[in-house]
Coordinates of C-alpha atoms and ligand atoms in Angstrom, one line a residue:
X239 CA 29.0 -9.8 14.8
X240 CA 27.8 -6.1 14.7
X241 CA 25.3 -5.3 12.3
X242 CA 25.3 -2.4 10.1
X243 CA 29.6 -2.7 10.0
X244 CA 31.0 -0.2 11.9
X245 CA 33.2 1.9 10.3
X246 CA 34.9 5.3 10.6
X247 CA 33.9 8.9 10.7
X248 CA 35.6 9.5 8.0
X249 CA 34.0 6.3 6.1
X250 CA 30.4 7.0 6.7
X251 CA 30.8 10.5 5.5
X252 CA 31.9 8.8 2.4
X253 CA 29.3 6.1 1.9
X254 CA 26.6 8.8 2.3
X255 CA 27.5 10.9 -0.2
X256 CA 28.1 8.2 -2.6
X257 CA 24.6 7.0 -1.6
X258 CA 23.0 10.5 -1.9
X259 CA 24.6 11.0 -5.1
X260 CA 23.4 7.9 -6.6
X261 CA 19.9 8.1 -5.4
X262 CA 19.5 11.7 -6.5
X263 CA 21.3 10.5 -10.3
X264 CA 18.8 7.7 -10.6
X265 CA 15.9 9.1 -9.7
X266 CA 15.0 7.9 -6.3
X267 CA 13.4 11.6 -5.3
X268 CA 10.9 13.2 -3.7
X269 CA 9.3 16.8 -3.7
X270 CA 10.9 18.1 -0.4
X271 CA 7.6 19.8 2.0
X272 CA 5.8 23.2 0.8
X273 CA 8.3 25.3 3.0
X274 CA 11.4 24.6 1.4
X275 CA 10.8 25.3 -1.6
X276 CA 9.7 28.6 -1.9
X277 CA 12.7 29.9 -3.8
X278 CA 12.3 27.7 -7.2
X279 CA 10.0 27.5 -9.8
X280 CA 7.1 25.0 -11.4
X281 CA 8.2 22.1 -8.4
X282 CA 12.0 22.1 -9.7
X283 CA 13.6 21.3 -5.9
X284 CA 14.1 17.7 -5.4
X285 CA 15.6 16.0 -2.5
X286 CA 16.4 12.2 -2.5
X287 CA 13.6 9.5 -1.2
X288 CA 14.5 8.6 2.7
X289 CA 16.3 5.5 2.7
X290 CA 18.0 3.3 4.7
X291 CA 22.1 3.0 4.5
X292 CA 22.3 -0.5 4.7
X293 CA 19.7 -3.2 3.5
X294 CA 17.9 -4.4 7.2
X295 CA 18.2 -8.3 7.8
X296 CA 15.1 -10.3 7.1
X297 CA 14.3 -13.8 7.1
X298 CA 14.5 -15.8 4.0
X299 CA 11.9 -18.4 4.8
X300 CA 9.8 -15.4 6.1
X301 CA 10.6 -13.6 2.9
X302 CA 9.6 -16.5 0.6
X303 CA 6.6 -17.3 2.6
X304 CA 5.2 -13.3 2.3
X305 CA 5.8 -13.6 -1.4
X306 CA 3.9 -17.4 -1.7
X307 CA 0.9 -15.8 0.1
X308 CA 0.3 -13.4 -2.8
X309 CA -1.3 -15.2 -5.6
X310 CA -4.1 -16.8 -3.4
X311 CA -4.4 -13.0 -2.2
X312 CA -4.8 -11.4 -5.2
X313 CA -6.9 -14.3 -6.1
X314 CA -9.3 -14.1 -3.0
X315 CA -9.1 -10.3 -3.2
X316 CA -11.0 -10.6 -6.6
X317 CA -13.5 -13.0 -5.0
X318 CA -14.2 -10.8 -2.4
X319 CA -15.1 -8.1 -5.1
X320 CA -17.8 -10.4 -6.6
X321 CA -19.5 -11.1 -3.1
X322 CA -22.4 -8.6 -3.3
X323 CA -23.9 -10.0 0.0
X324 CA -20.3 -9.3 1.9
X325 CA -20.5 -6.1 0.5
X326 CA -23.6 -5.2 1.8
X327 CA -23.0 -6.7 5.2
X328 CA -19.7 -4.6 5.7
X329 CA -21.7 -1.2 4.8
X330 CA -24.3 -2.6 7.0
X331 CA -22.3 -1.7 9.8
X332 CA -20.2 1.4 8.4
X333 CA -22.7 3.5 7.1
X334 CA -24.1 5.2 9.3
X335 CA -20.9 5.7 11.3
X336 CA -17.9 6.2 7.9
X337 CA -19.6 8.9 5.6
X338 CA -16.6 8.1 3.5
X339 CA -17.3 4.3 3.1
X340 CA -20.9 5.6 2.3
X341 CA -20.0 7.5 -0.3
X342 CA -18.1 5.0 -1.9
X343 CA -20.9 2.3 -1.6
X344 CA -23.9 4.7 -3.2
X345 CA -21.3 4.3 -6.0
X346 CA -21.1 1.0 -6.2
X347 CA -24.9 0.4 -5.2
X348 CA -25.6 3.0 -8.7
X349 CA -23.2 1.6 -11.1
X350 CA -25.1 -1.8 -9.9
X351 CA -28.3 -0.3 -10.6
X352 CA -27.5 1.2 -14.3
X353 CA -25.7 -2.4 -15.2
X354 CA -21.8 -2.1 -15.4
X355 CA -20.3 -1.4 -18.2
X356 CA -16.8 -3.0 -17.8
X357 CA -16.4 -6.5 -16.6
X358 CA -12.5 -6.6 -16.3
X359 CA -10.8 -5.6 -13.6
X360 CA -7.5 -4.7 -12.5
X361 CA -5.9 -5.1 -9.2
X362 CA -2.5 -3.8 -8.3
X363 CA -2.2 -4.9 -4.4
X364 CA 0.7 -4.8 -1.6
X365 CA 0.0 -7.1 1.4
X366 CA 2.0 -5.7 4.2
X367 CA 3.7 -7.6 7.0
X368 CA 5.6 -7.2 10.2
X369 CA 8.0 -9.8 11.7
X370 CA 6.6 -10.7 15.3
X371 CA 8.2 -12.9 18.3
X372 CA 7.1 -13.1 21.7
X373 CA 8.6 -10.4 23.9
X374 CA 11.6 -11.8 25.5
X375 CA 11.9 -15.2 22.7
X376 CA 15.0 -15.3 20.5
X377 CA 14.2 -13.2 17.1
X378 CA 15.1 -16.1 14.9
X379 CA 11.7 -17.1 16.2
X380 CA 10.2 -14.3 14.5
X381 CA 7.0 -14.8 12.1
X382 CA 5.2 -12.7 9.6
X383 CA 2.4 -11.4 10.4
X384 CA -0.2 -9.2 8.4
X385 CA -0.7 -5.6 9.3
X386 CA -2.9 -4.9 6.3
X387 CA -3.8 -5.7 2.2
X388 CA -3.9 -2.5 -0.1
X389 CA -6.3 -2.3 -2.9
X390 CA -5.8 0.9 -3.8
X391 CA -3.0 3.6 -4.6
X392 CA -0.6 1.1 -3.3
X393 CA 2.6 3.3 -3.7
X394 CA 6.3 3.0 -3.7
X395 CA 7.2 0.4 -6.0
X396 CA 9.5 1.8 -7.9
X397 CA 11.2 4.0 -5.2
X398 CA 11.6 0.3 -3.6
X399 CA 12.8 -0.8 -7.1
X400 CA 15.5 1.8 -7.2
X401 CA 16.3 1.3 -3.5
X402 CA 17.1 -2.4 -4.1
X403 CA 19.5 -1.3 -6.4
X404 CA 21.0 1.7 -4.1
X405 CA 22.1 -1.2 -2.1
X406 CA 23.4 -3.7 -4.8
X407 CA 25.7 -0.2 -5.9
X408 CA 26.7 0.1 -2.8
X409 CA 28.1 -3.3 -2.0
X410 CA 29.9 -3.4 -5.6
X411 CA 31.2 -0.5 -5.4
X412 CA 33.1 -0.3 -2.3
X413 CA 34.7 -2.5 -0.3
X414 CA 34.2 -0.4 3.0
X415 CA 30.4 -0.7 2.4
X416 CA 30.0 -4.3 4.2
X417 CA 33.3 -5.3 5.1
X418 CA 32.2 -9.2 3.8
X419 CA 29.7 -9.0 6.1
X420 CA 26.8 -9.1 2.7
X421 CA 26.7 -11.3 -0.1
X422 CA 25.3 -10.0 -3.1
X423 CA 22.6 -13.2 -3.5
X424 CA 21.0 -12.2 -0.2
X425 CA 19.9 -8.3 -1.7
X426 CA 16.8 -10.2 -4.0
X427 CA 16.3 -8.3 -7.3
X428 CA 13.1 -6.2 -7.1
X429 CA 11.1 -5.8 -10.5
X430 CA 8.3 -3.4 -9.1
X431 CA 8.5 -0.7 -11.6
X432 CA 8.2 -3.5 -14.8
X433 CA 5.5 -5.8 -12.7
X434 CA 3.3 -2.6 -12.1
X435 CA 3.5 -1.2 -15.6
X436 CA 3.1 -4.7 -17.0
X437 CA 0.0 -4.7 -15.3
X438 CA -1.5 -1.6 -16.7
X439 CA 0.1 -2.6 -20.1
X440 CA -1.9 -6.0 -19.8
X441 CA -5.2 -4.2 -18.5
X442 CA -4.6 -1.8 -21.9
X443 CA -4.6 -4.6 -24.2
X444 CA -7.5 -6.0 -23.1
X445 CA -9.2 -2.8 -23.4
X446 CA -8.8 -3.0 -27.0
X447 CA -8.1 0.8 -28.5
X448 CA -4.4 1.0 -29.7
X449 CA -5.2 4.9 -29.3
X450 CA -6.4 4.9 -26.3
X451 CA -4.4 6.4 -23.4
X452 CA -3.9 5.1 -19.8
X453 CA -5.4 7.9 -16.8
X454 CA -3.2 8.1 -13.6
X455 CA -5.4 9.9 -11.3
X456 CA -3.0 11.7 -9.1
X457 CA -3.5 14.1 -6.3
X458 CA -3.1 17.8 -6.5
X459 CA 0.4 18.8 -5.7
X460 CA 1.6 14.7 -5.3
X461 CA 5.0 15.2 -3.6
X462 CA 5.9 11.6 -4.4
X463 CA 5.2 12.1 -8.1
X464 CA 8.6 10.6 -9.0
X465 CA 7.6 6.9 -7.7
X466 CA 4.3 7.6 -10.0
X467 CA 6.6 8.7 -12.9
X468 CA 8.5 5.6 -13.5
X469 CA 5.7 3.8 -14.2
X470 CA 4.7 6.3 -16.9
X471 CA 7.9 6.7 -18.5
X472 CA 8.1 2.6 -18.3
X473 CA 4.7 2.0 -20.0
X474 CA 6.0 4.4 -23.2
X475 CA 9.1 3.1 -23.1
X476 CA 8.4 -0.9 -22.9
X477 CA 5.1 -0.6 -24.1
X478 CA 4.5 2.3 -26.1
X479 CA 1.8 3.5 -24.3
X480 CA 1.0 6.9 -23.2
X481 CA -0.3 8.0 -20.1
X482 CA -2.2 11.0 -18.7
X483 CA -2.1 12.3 -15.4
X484 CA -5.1 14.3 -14.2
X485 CA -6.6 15.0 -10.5
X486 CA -10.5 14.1 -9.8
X487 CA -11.2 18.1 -10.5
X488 CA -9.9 17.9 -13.7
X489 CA -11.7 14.8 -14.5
X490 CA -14.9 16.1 -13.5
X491 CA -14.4 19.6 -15.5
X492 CA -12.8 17.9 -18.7
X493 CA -14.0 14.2 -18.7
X494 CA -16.7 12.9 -20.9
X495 CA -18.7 9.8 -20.6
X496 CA -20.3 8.8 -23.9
X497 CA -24.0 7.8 -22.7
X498 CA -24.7 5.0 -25.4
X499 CA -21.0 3.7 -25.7
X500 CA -19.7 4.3 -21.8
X501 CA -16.6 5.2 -23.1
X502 CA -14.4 8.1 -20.9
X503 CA -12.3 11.0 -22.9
X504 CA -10.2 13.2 -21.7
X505 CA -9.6 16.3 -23.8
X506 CA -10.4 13.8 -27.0
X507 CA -8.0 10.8 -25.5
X508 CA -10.0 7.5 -24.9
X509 CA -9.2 6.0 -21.6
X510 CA -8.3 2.3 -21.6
X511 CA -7.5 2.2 -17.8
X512 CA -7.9 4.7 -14.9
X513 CA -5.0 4.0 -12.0
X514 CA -5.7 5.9 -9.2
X515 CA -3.0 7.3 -7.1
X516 CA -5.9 9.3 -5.2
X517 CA -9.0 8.6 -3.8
X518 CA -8.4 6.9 -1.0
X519 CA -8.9 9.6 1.5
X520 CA -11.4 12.1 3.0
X521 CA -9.1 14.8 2.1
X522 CA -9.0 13.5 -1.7
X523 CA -12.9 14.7 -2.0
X524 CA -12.7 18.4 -0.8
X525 CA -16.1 18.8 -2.5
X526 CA -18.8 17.6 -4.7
X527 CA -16.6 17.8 -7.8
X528 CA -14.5 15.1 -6.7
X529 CA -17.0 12.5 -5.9
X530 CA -18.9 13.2 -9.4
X531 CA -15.4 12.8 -10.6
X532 CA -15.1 9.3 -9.4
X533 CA -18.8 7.7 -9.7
X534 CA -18.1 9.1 -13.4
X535 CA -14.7 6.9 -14.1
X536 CA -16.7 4.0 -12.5
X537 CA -19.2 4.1 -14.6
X538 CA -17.2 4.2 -17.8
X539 CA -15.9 2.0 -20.2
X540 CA -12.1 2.6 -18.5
X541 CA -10.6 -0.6 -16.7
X542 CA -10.8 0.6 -13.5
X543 CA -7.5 -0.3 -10.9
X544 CA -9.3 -0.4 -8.7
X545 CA -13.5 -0.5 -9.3
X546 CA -15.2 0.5 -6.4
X547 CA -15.8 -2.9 -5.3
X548 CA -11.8 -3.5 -4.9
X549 CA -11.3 -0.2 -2.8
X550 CA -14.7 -1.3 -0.5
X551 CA -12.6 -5.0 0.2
X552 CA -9.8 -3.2 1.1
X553 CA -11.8 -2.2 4.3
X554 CA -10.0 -3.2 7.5
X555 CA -13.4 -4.2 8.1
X556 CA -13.0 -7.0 6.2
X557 CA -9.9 -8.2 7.2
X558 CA -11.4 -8.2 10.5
X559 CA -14.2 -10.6 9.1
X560 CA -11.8 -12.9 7.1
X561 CA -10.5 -13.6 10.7
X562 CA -13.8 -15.0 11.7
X563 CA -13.4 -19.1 11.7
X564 CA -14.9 -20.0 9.0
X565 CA -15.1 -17.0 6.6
X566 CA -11.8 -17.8 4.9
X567 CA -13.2 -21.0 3.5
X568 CA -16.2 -19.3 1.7
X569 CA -13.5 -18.6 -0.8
X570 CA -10.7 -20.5 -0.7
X571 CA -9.9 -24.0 -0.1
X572 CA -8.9 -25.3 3.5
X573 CA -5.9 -25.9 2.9
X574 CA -5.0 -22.3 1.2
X575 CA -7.1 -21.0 4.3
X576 CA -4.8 -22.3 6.5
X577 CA -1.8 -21.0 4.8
X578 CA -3.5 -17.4 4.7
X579 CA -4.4 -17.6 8.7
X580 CA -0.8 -19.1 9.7
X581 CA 0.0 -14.9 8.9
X582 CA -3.0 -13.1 11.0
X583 CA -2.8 -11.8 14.2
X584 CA -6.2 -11.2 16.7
X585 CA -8.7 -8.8 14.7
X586 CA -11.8 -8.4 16.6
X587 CA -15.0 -5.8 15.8
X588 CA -16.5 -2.8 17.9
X589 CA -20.0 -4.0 17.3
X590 CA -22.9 -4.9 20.0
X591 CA -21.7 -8.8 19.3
X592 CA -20.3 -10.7 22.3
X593 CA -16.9 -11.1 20.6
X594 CA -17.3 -6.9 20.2
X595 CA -18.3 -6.7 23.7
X596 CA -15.5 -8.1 24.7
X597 CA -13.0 -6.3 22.5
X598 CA -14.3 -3.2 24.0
X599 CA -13.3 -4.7 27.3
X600 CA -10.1 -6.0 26.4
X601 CA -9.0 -2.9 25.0
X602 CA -10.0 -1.0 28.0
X603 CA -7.9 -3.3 30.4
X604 CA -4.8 -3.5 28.4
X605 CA -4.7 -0.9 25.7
X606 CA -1.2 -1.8 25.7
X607 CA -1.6 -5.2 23.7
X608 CA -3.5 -3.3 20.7
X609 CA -3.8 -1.1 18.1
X610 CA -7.4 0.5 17.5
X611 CA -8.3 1.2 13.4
X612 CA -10.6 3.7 11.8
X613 CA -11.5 2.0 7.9
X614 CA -9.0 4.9 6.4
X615 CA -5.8 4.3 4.6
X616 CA -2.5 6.4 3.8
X617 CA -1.1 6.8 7.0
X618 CA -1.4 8.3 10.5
X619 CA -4.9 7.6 11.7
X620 CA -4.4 4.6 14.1
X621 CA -4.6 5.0 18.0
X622 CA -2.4 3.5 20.5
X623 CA -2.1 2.8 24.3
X624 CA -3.8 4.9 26.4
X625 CA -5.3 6.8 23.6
X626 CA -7.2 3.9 22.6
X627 CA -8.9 4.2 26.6
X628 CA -9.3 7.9 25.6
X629 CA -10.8 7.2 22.2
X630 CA -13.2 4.8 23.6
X631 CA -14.7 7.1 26.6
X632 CA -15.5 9.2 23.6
X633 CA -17.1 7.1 21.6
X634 CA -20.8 6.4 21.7
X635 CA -21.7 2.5 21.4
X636 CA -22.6 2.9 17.5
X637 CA -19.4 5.2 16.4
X638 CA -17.1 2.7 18.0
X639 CA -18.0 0.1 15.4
X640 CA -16.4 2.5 12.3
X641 CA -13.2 0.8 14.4
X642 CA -11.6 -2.2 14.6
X643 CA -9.5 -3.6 17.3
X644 CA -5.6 -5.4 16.3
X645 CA -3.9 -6.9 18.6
X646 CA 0.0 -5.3 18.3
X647 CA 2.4 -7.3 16.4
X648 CA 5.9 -6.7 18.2
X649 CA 8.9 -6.9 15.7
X650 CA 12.7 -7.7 17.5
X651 CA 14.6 -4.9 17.2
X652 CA 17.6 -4.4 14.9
X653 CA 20.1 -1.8 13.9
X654 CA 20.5 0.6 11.0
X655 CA 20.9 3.8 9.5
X656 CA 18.5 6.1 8.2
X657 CA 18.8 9.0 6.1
X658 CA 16.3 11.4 5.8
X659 CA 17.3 15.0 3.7
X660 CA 21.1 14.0 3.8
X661 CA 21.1 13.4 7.3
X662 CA 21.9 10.2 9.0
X663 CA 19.5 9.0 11.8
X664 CA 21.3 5.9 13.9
X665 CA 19.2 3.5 16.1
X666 CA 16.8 0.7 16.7
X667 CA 14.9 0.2 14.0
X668 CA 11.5 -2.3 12.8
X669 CA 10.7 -3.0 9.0
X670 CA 7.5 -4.0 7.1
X671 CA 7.5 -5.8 4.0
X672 CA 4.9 -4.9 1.7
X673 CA 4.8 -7.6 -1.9
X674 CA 2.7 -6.2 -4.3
X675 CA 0.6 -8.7 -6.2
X676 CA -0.7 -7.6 -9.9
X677 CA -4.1 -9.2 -11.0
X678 CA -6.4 -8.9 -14.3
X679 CA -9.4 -10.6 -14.6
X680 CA -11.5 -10.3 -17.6
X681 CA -14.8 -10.6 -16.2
X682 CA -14.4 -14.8 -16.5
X683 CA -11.2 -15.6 -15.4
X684 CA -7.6 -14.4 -14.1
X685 CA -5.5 -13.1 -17.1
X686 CA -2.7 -12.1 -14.8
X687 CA -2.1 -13.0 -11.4
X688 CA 1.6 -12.5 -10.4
X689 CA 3.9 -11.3 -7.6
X690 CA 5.0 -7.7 -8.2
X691 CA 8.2 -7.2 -6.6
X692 CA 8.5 -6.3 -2.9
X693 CA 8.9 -3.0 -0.7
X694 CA 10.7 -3.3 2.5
X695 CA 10.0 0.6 4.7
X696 CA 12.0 0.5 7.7
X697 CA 11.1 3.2 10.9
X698 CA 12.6 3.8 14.4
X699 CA 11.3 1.1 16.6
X700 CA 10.0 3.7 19.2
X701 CA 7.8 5.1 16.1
X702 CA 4.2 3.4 16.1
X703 CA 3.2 4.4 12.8
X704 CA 5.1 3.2 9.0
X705 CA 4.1 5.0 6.9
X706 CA 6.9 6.6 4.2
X707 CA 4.8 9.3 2.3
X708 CA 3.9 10.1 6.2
X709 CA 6.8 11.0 7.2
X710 CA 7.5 8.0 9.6
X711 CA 9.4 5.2 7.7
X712 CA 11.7 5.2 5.1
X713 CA 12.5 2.9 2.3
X714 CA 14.4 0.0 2.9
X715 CA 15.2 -3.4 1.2
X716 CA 16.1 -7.2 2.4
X717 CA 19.2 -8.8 3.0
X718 CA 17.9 -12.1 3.4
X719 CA 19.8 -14.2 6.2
Ligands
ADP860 P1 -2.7 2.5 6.8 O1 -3.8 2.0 5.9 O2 -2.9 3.9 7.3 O3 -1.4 2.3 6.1 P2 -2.0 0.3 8.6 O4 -2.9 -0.8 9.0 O5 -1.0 -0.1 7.5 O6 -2.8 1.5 8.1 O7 -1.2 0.9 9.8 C1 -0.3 1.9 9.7 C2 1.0 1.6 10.4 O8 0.8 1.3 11.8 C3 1.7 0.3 9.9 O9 2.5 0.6 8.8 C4 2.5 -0.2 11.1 O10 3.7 0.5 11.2 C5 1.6 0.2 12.2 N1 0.7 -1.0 12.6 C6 -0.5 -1.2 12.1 N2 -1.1 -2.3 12.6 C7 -0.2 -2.8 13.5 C8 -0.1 -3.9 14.4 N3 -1.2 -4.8 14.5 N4 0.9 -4.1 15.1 C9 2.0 -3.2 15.1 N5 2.0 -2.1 14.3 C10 0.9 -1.9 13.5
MG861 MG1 -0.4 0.5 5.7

């Protein structure tokens, strides 16, 4: 059985128009790149999100285990926020090496110092996995395994939420689409955009001000605003709450923070919650401004999503040390340990350790079997292969321990169609699913911990890196088999 369906010519021409038409009627968009759109005014040229033709087989079992894993994630994420001593021993070994990480701890180390003012929390996650089986063993043998967890800006929910559809449409609406070969109970429905903004709705409740406003903190010039949007318009529409978007410069020059009361306004609106779709990269903090910006929203009354503390626990860093034997269980049961390790693949430090020591060597012998990780996020930074030999001649002994070392998960290859600008890309393909996980804690205990929905981003198999906003994967969703 060939899988996507092979059709004609003629067929495919079809099916990609009604595809394109539908994504671009509901929504499913993106601001094409600066040099396309020189000819139209105020960021009025949309193109559709890339997407895959056809949903991309996944395991069920492998499916429902990703999704089982979430709640103790969100869960343990939460505990690792509180645990001032991992903290510390984290920046211990990134300070002098990550300015960025650096800058982010003074914050939390001063908002520690002046007490803090807001002891609820809001976490919307996405734990990302890739399906791995030994080179050469039959890929119904493949497992999940963990590339990363997001704490911060976790994007594409509802672009996933809108995908999932695409692909219900097109199985209802033509025959020619699958050719039998799909049933519609293996394309699982995919709530992101509700489970996101329910989040943020719950977060604003808590907060207590029926006035007060929810903050996105976007980037200047966001190109995938439209995935951001849907959340806004679903919070006034289901909730009837209002939302402000503002970057970290704007914050900075029209932000107050009431000294007595800690509260944040923005031109005169009270924020209940600050989401940040920014912040999570170097090139988020051009200057000064920016950083005041953000040590000023953490300080504030706002329910932060995330605090400081949930971006530092994000680190790769730490998923390295939740790795170590042992570590797991200084937060979670053993048994709930055990289900969390079944999923991660060999992480190992840089430092002067003799497990780092013998990374370093391993890496150098067969770069092949790894991937090499600064602590950044968003995309494009990892090293590969040789580079990783290249990288590491570079490096003195202390820089090389801003990295850490992963061994490489390797997905089976399958077949599907990507389109990218209206034009169809054919080939081997991998896919990582991401399940977001939505958490509120109120400063005692959970008030929300739930699975939000999933986001399947499928790439060429040749291509190293996933990301979507990147430019090397494009959004995808399960058929379960
Ligand atoms: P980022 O924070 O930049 O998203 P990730 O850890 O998610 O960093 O890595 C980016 C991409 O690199 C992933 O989406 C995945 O495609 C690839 N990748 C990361 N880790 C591994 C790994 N261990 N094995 C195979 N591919 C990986
Ligand atoms: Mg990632």
């Amino acid at each position: 059985m060939t899988y996507p369906p092979s059709q004609s010519d003629a067929d495919r021409e079809a099916l990609l128009t009604d595809a394109i038409d539908w994504a671009q009627a509901h929504g499913l968009l993106v601001r094409p790149s600066q040099d396309k759109v020189a000819d139209f005014a105020n960021h009025s040229l949309v193109t559709h999100a890339p997407f895959t033709l056809y949903p991309t087989p996944f395991p069920r079992a492998e499916f429902e285990k990703a999704k089982g894993l979430q709640q103790p994630w969100n869960t343990l994420i939460h505990k690792l926020s509180e645990d001032d001593a991992l903290i510390s021993e984290v920046m211990e070994s990134l300070s002098e090496v990550d300015d960025f990480m650096q800058k982010l701890y003074d914050i939390y180390l001063k908002v520690k110092e002046e007490g803090v003012a807001q002891k609820a929390s809001l976490g919307i996650h996405r734990c990302d996995y890739l399906l791995h089986a030994e080179p050469g063993a039959d890929a119904k043998t493949a497992r999940i395994q963990q590339v990363e967890f997001n704490t911060i800006a976790s994007s594409f929910g509802s672009l996933s939420t809108w995908t999932s559809k695409l692909h219900r449409y097109l199985l209802q609406a033509s025959e020619r689409y699958a050719g039998g070969l799909i049933n519609i109970d293996q394309l699982p429905e995919n709530r992101s955009i509700q489970a996101i903004a329910g989040g943020i709705a719950s977060a604003w409740k808590l907060y207590g001000n029926p006035n007060a406003r929810v903050m996105m903190v976007v980037q200047p010039g966001e190109r995938n605003a439209f995935d951001q949007r849907w959340i806004e318009y679903e919070l006034l529409e289901s909730h009837g709450i209002r939302l402000l978007r503002r970057t970290l410069e704007e914050i900075e020059d029209s932000g107050k923070l009431d000294a007595k009361s800690k509260t944040l306004t923005i031109e005169g609106h009270e924020i209940a919650v600050a989401y940040f779709r920014s912040g999570y990269a170097p090139t988020d903090f051009p200057s000064h401004k920016e950083w005041a910006a953000r040590l000023k929203v953490e300080r504030s009354l706002s329910i932060k999503c995330p605090t400081v503390a949930y971006q530092i626990v994000g680190a790769k860093k730490v998923q390295q040390l939740l790795s170590v034997p042992g570590r797991l269980e200084r937060y979670v049961d053993v048994y709930t340990a055990e289900l969390l390790r079944e999923s991660f693949t060999g992480l190992y430090p840089f430092d002067s350790s003799p497990q780092g020591q013998q990374a370093y060597k391993l890496a150098l012998q067969s770069p092949e079997r790894f991937v090499m990780k600064p602590q950044r996020e968003g995309g494009g930074n990892n090293i590969y292969g040789d580079d990783i030999v290249e990288a590491l001649n570079k490096l003195s002994n202390e820089e090389r321990t801003a990295f850490i070392l992963m061994e490489l998960i390797r997905s089976p290859p399958l077949e599907n169609l990507m389109v990218r600008e209206g034009k169809l890309i054919e080939g081997e393909v991998a896919s990582e699913l991401g399940i977001y996980g939505i958490y509120l804690n109120d400063g005692d205990k959970a008030s929300v911990n739930e699975i939000g929905g999933h986001l399947l981003r499928t790439k060429a198999h040749a291509t190293k890196e996933g990301g979507v906003a990147a430019g090397f994967a494009v959004i995808d969703s399960p058929l379960l088999v």
